[in-house]
Short mmCIF file of C-alpha atoms and ligand atoms in Angstrom, two decimals:
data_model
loop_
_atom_site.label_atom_id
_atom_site.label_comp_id
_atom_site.label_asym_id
_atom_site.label_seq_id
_atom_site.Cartn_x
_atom_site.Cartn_y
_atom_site.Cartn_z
CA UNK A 1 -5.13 -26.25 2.53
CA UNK A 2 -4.62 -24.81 -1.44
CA UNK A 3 -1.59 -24.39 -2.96
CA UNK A 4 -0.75 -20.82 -2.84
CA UNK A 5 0.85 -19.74 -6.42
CA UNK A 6 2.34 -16.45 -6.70
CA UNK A 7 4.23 -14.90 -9.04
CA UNK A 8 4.94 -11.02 -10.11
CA UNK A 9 5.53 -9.12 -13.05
CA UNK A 10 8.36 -6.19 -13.73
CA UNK A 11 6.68 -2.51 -14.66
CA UNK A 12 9.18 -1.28 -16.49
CA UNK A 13 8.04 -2.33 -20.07
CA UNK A 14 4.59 -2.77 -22.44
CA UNK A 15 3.46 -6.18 -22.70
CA UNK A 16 4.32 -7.65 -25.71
CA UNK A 17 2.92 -11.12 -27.46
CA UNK A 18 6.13 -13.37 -25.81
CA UNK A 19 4.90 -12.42 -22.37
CA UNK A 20 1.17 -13.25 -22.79
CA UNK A 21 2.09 -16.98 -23.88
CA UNK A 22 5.51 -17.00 -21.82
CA UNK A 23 3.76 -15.98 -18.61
CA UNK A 24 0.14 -14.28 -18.35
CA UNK A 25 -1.64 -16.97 -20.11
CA UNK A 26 -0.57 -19.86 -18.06
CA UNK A 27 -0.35 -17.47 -14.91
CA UNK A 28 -4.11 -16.61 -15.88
CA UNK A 29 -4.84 -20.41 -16.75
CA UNK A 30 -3.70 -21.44 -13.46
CA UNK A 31 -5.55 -18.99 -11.17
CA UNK A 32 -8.68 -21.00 -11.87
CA UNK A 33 -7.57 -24.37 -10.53
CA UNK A 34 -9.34 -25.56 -8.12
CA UNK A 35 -7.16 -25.39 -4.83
CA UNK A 36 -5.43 -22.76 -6.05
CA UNK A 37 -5.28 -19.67 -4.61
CA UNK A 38 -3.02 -17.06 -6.90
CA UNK A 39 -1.49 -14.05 -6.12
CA UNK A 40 0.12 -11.98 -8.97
CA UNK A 41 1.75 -8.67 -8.52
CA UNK A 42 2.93 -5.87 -10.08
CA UNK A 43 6.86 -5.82 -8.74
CA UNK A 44 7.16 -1.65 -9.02
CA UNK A 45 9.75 -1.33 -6.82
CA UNK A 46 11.60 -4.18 -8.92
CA UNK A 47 11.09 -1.77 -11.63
CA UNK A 48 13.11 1.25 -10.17
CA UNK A 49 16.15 -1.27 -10.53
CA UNK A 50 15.84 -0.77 -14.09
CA UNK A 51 14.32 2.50 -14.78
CA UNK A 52 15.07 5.52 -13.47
CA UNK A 53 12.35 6.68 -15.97
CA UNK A 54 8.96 7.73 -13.39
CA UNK A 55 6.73 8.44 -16.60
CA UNK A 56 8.10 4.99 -17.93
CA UNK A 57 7.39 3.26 -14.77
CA UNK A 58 3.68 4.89 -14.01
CA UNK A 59 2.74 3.82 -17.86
CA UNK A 60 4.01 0.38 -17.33
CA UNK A 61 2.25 -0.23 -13.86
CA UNK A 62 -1.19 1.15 -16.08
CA UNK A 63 -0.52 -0.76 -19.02
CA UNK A 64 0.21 -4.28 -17.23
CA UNK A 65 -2.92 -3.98 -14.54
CA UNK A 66 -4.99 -3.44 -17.71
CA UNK A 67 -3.50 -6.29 -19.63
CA UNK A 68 -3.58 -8.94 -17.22
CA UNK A 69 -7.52 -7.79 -16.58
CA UNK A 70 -7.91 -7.21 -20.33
CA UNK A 71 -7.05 -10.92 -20.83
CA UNK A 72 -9.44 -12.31 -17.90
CA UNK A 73 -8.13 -12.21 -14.29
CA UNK A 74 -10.43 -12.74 -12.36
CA UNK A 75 -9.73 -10.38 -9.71
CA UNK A 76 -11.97 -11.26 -7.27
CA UNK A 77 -11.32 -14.42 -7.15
CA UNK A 78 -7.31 -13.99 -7.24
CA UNK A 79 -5.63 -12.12 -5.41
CA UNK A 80 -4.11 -8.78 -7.64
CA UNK A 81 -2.10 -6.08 -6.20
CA UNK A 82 1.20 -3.87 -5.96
CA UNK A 83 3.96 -4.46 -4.25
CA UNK A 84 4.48 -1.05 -3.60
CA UNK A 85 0.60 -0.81 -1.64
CA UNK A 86 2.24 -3.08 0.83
CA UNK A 87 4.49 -1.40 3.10
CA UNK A 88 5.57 -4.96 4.84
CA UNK A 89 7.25 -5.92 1.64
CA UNK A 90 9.74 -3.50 1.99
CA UNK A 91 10.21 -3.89 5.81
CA UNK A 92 10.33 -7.71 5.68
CA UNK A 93 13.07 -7.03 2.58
CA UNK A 94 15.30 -5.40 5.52
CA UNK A 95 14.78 -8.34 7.88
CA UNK A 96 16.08 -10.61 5.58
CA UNK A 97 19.04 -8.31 4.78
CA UNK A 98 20.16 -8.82 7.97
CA UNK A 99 20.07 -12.52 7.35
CA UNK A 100 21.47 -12.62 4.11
CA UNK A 101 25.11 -13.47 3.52
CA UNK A 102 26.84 -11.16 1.52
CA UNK A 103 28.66 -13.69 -0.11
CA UNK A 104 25.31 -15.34 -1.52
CA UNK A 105 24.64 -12.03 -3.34
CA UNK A 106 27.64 -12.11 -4.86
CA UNK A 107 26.74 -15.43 -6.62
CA UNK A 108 23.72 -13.67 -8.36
CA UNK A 109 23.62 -13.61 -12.16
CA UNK A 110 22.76 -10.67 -12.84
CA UNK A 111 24.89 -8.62 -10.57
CA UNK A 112 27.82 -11.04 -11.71
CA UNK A 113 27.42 -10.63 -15.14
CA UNK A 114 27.39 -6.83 -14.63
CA UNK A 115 30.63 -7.06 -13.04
CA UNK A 116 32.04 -9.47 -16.02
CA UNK A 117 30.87 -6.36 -18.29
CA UNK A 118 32.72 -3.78 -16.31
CA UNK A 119 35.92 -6.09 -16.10
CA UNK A 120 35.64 -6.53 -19.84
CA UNK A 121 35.18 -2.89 -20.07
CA UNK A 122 38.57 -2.32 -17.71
CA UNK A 123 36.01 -0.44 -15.40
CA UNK A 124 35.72 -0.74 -11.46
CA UNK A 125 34.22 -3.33 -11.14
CA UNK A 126 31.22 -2.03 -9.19
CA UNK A 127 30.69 0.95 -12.04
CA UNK A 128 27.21 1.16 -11.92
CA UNK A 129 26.22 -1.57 -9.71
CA UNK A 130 23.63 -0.13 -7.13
CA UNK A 131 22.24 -1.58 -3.90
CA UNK A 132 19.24 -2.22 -5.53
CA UNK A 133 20.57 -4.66 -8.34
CA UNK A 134 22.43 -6.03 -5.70
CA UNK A 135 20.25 -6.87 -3.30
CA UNK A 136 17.28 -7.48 -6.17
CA UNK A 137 16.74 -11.18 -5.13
CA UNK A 138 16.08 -10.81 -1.73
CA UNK A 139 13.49 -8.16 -2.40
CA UNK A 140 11.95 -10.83 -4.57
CA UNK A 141 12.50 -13.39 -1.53
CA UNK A 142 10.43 -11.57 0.72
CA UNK A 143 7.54 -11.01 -2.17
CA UNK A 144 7.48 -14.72 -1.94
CA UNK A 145 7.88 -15.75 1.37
CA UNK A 146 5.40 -12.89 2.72
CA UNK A 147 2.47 -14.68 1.26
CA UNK A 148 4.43 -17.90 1.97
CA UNK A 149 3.83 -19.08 -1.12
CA UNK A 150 4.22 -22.88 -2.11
CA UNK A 151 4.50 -22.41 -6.07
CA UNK A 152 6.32 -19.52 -8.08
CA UNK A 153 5.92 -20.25 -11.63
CA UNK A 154 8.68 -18.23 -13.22
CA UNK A 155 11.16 -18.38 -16.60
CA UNK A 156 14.35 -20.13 -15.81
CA UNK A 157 15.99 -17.27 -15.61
CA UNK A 158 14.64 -16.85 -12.39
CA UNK A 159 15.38 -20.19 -11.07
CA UNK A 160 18.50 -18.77 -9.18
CA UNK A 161 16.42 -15.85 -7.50
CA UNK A 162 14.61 -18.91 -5.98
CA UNK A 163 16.92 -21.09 -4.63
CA UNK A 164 18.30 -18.05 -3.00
CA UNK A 165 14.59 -17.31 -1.76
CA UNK A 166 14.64 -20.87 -0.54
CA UNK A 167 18.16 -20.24 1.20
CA UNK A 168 17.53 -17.22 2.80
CA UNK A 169 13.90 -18.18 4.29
CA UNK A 170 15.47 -21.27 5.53
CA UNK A 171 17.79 -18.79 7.17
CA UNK A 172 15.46 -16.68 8.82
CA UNK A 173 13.55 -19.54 10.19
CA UNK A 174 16.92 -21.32 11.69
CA UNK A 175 17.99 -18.39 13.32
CA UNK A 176 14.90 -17.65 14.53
CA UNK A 177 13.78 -21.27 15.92
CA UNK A 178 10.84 -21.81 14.28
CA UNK A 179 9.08 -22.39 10.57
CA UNK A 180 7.84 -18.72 10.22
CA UNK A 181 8.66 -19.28 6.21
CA UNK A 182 7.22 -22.22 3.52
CA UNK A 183 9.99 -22.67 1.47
CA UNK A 184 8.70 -21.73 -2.38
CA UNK A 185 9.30 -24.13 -5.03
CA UNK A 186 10.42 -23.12 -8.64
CA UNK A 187 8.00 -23.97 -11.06
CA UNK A 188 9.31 -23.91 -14.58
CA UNK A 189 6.05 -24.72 -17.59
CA UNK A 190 7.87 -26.83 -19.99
CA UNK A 191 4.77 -26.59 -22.09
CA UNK A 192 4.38 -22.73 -22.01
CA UNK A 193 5.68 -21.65 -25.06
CA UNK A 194 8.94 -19.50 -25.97
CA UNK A 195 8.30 -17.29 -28.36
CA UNK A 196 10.53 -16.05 -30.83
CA UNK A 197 10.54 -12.81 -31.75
CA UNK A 198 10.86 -10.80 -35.03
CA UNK A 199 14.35 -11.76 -35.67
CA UNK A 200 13.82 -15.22 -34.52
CA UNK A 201 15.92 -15.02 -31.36
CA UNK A 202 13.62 -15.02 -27.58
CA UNK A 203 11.02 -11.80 -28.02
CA UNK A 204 12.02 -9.75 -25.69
CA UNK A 205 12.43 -6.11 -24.97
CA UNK A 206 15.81 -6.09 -25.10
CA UNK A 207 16.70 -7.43 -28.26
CA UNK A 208 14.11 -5.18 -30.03
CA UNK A 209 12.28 -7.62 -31.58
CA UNK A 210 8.73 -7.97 -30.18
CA UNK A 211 5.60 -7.72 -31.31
CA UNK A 212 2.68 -6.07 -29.10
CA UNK A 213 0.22 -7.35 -27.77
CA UNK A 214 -2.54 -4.31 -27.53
CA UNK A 215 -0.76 -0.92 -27.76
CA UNK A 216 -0.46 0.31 -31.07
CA UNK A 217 -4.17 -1.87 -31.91
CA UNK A 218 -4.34 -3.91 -35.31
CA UNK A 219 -2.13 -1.70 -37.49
CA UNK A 220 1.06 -2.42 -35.15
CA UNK A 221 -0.07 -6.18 -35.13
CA UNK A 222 -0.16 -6.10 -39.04
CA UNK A 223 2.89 -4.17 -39.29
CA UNK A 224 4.76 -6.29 -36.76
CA UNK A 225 3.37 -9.80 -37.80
CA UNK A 226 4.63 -8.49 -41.45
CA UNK A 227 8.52 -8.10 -40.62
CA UNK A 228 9.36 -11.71 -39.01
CA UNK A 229 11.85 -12.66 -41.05
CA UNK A 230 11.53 -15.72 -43.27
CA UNK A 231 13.69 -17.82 -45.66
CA UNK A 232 14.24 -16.90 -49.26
CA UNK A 233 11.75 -19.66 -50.51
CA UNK A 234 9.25 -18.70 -53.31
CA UNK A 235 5.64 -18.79 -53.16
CA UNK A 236 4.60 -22.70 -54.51
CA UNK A 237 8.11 -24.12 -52.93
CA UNK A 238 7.00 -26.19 -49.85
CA UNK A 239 8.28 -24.78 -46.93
CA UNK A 240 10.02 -26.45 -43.66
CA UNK A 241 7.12 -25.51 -41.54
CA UNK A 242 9.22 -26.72 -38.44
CA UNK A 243 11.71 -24.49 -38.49
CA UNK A 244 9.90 -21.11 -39.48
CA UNK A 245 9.46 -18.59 -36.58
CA UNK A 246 6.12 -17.67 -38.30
CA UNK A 247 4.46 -21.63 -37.66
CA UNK A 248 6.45 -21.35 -34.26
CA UNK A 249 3.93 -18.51 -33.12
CA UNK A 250 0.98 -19.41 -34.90
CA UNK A 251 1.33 -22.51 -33.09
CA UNK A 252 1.15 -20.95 -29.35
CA UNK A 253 -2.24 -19.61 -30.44
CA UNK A 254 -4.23 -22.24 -32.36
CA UNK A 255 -5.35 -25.34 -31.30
CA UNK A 256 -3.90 -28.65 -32.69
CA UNK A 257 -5.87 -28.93 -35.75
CA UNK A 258 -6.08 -25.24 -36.85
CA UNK A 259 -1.99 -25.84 -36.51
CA UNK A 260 -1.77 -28.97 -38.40
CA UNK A 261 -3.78 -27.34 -41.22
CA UNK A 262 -1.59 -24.59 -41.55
CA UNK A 263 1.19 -26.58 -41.77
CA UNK A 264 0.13 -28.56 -44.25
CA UNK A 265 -0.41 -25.43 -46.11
CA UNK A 266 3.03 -24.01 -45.73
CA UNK A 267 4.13 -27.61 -46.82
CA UNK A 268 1.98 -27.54 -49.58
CA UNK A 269 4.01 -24.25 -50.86
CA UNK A 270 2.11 -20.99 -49.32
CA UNK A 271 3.78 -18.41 -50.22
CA UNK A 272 5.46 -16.25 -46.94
CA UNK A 273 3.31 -13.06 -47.68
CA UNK A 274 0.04 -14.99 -47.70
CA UNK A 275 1.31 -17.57 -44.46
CA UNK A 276 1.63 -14.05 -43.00
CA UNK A 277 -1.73 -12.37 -43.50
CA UNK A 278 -2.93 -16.13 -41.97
CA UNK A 279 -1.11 -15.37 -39.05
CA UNK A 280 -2.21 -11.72 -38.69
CA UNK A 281 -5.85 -12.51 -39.26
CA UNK A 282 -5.27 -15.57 -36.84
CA UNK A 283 -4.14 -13.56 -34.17
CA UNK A 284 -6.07 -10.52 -34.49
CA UNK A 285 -9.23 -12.67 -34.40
CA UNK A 286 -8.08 -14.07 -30.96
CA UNK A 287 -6.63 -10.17 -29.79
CA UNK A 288 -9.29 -7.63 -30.81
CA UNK A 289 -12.02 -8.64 -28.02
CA UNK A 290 -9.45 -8.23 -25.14
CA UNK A 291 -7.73 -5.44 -26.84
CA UNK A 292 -11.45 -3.56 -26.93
CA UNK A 293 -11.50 -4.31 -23.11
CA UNK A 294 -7.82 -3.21 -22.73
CA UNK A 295 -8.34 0.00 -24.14
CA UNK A 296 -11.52 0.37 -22.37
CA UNK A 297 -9.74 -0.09 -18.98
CA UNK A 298 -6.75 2.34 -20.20
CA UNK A 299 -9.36 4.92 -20.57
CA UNK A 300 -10.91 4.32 -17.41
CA UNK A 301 -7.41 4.26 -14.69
CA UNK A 302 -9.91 4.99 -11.67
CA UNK A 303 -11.31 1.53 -12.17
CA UNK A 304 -8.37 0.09 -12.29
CA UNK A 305 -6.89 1.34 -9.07
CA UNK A 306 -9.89 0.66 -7.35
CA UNK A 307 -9.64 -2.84 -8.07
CA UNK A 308 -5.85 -2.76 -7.06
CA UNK A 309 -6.89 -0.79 -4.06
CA UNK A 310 -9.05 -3.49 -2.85
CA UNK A 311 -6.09 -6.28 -4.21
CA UNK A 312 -3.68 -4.48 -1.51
CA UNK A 313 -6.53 -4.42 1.25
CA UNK A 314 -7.22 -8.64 0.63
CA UNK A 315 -3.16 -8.88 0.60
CA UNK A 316 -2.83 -6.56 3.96
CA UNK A 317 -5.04 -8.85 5.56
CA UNK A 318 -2.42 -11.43 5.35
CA UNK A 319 0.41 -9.67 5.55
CA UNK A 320 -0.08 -7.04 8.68
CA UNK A 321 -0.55 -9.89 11.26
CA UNK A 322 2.17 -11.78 9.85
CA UNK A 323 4.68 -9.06 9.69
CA UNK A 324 3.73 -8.23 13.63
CA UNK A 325 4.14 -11.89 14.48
CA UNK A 326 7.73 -11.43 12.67
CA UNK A 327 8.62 -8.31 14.27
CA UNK A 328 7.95 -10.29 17.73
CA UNK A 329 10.45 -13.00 16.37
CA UNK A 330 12.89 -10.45 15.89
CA UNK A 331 12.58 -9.03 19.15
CA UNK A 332 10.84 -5.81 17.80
CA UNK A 333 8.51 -5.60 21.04
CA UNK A 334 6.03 -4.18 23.12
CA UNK A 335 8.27 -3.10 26.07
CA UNK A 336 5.88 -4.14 28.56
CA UNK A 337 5.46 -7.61 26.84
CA UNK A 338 9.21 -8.15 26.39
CA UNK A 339 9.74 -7.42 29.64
CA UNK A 340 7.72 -9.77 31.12
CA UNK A 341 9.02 -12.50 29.00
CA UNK A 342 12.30 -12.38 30.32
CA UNK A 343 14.14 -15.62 30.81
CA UNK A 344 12.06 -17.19 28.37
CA UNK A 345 13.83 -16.30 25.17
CA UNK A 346 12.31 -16.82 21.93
CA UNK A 347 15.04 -20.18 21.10
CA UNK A 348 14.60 -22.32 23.80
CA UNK A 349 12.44 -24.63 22.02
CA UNK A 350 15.34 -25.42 19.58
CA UNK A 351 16.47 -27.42 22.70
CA UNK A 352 20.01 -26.05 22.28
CA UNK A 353 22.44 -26.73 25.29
CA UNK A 354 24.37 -24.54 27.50
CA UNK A 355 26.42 -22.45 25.40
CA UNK A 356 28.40 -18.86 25.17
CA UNK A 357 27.49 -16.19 23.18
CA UNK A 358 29.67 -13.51 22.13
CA UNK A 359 28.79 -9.71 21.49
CA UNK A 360 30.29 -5.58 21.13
CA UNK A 361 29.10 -3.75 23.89
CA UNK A 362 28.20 -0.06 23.66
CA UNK A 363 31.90 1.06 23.37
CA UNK A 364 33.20 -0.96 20.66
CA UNK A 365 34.68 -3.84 23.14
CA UNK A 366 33.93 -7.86 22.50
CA UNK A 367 32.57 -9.68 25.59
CA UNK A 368 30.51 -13.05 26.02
CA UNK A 369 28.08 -14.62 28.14
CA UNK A 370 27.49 -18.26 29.51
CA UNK A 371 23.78 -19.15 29.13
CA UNK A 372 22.11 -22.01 30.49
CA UNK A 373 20.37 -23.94 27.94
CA UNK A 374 17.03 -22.73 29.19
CA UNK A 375 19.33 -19.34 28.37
CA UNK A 376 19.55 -18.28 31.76
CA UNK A 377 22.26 -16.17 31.64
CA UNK A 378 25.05 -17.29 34.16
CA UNK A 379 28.27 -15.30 33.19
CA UNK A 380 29.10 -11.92 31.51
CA UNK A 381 32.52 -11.99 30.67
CA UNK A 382 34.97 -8.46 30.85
CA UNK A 383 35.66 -6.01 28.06
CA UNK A 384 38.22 -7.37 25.44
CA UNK A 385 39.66 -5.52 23.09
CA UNK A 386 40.67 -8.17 20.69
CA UNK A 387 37.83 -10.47 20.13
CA UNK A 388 40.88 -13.48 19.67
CA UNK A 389 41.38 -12.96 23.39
CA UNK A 390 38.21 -13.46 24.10
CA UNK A 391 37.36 -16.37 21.67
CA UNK A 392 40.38 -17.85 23.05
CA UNK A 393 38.98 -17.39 26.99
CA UNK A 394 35.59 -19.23 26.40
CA UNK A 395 37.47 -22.18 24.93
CA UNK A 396 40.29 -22.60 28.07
CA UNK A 397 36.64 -21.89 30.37
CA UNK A 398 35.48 -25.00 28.44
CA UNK A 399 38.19 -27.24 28.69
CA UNK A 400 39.78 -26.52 32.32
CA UNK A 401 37.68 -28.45 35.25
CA UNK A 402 34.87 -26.23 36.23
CA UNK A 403 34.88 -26.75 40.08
CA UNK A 404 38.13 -25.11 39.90
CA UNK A 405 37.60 -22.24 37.30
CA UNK A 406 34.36 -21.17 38.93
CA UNK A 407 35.05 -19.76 42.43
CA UNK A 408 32.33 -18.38 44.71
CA UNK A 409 32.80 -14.75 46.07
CA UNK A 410 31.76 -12.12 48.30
CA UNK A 411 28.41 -11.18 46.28
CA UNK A 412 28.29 -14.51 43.88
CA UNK A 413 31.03 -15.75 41.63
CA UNK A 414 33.41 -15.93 38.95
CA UNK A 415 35.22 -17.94 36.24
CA UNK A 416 39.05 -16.97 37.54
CA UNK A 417 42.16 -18.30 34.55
CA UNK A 418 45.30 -18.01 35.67
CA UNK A 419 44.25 -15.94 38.58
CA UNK A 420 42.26 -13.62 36.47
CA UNK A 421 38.48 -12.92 36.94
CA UNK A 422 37.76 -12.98 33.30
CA UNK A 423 33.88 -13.37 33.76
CA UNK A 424 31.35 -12.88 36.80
CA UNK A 425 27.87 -13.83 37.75
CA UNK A 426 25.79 -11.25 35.89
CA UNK A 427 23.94 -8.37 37.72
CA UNK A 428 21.45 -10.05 39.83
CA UNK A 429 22.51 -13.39 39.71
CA UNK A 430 21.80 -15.62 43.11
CA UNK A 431 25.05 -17.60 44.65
CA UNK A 432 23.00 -20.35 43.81
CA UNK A 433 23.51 -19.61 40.39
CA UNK A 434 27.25 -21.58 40.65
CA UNK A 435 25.77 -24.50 40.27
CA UNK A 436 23.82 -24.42 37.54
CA UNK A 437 26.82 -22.59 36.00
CA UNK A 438 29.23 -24.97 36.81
CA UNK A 439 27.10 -27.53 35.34
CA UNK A 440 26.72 -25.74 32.22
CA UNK A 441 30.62 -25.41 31.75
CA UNK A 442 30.71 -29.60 32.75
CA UNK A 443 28.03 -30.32 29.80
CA UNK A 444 29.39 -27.56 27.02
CA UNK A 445 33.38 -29.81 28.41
CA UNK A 446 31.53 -33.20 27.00
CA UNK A 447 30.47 -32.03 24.22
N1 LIG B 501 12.16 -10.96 -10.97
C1 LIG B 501 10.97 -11.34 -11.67
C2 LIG B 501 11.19 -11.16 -13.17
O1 LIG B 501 11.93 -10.31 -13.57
C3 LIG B 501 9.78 -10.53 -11.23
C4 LIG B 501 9.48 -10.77 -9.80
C5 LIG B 501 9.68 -9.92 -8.74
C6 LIG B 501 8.92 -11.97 -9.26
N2 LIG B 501 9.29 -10.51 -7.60
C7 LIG B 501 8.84 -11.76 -7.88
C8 LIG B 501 8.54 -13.19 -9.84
C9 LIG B 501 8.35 -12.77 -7.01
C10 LIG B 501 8.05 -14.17 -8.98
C11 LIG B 501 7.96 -13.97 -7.60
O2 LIG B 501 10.59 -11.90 -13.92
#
């Protein structure tokens, strides 16, 4: 079986050089491994976390889908869509809600540090939190674990997001009795290089300091490529190639000898302006074919969606019969089918033992059933109004004798405590029932 890589990409921003050879490059690189088979996304509903700004967002979604062809996806071959053309994304996000602790939410980074900011601020400490940036990772857990993917190469500041994809697909598939999820592993590229940006620190789009990788063509290259900041030395002073941002990017885009030559050249005393037009020409020589295609495809949209079109249709093939096989786990059913698989509920092959499980009725009031460990049901306890009481019932059922608790009556029987009926045989239930019931109690007494 391949190795299923998948990763996805945030529309809310242009692509700038720091992503290419942070993440498109090697995702791009790695697509054509043999036993590999990639899927990369556009996350757009990840983007409406962030931006609130639709013109922003549709320009983004447009600009990334043409970079990532631009720079030689193979789209047939990989598979290349939006998360918002698959509708089981979004309904497998609210299936793992319900599975998610709270608590493990609050742990995110993200969401914490906005709350450090408010605090700081001497703000709520919600101010401007919403559900979505709350609940952000586990939309990203169920990008993952919808194409159960084994590999999600990611920066490390994503490594959290995936241990809590790991956590909450591990979840899903305890509560649920069975291995519906692979659990995805992190993969972090040592190798892939960071780029820094204009200012030295990460390039990235929020510190300002990028440089683009297409939009704005050669003369926002130049222009860019012109303002990294340098030290003070003078042209025919040897320079610490090592430590210059400009070597540091030139580097992620030559090969070992054109870098070593350049190098030497700074070492020999090339003066910034001219180590700058090297780098410019460097990179522009390496940019301007895919930025022709780039454009081409920017000017062409129609061709683009059709290839994302038939990305969501190759996705969809995977994900429709999956997400029916997890609305079945669930026990989001056929009526007819789920009625006739009565008495064979979905977790007896954990190979659990007898056991009670507690519940709210329709009106508000806490009750509990014995089941059998086949999960027969073989007691439906009264209405409590305090859920203590009844907590506090199923553990004196457990620990007083069972011949004596469980009494046969007129129409079946009944667990009686201190003279009290507290539960009966359920609706239906043969006399015969006692038995097994009593049994149950006598195993759940050893346990
Ligand atoms: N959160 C990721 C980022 O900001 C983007 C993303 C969304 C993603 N869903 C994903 C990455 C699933 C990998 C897998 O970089």
């Amino acid at each position: 079986m391949n190795t299923r890589v998948l990763t996805g990409i945030t529309t809310s921003g242009t692509p700038h050089l720091g992503n290419y050879a942070g993440a498109i490059r090697p995702a791009v690189q790695a697509s054509t491994q043999p036993g590999v088979d990639a899927f990369f996304f556009m996350a757009d509903y990840h983007a409406l976390i962030k931006c609130d700004d639709p013109v922003r967002v549709a320009r983004s979604r447009l600009e990334i889908a043409a970079t990532w062809l631009a720079v030689g996806l193979d789209h047939e071959r990989v598979t290349f869509y939006r998360q918002s053309d698959i509708p089981e994304i979004p309904e497998l996000t609210w299936m793992l809600n319900c599975v998610t602790a709270k608590g493990l939410m609050n742990r995110a980074h993200a969401y914490k540090a906005a709350v450090d900011q408010n605090e700081a601020k001497g703000v709520e400490p919600d101010d401007g939190v919403t559900m979505g940036l709350f609940s952000y990772p586990v939309l990203m857990a169920a990008d993952i674990v919808m194409f159960n993917a084994n590999k999600v190469p990611v920066g490390r500041d994503q490594i959290q997001h995936l241990e809590m994809a790991r956590d909450i697909a591990q979840r899903f598939n305890h509560l649920y009795g069975r291995d519906y999820f692979t659990l995805p592993e992190v993969v972090i590229e040592e190798e892939v290089a960071t780029l820094p940006g204009l200012d030295g620190r990460k390039m990235s789009k929020s510190y300002n300091n990028t440089i683009p990788l297409f939009e704005g063509g050669a003369s926002a290259l130049r222009a860019s490529v012109m303002r990294i900041v340098t030290d003070s030395r003078q042209p025919g002073e040897p320079k610490d190639a090592e430590n210059s941002h400009l070597y540091t990017i030139y580097r992620a885009f030559a090969t070992p000898q054109q870098s070593a030559a350049f190098r030497k050249q700074l070492e020999e005393g090339m003066g910034w302006g001219d180590a700058k037009q090297a780098l410019y020409d460097h990179l522009e020589n390496l940019l301007a074919p895919m930025r022709e295609k780039y454009f081409d495809l920017m000017a062409n949209p129609g061709r683009i969606e059709d290839i994302l079109q038939a990305g969501a249709a190759k996705a969809r093939k995977l994900s429709t019969p999956f997400m029916q096989e997890l609305r079945q786990a669930v026990g989001l059913r056929n009526l007819q089918v789920a009625s006739a698989a009565q008495g064979a509920p979905a977790k007896k092959e954990k190979g659990k033992g007898a056991r009670f499980v507690s519940f709210r009725d329709e009106d508000g009031g806490f009750r509990f059933r014995l089941l059998a460990a086949d999960g027969e049901e073989l007691l439906l306890s009264q209405r409590f109004a305090d859920p203590k009481e009844a907590g506090a019932l199923m553990r004196r059922l457990q620990s007083e004798p069972a011949d004596a608790v469980l009494q046969a009556d007129g129409q079946g029987y009944a667990a009686v405590i201190d003279g009290v009926a507290v539960a009966a045989a359920p609706a239906g239930a043969q006399a015969e029932a006692l038995e097994r019931a009593r049994a149950a109690l006598a195993s759940m007494a050893q346990e």
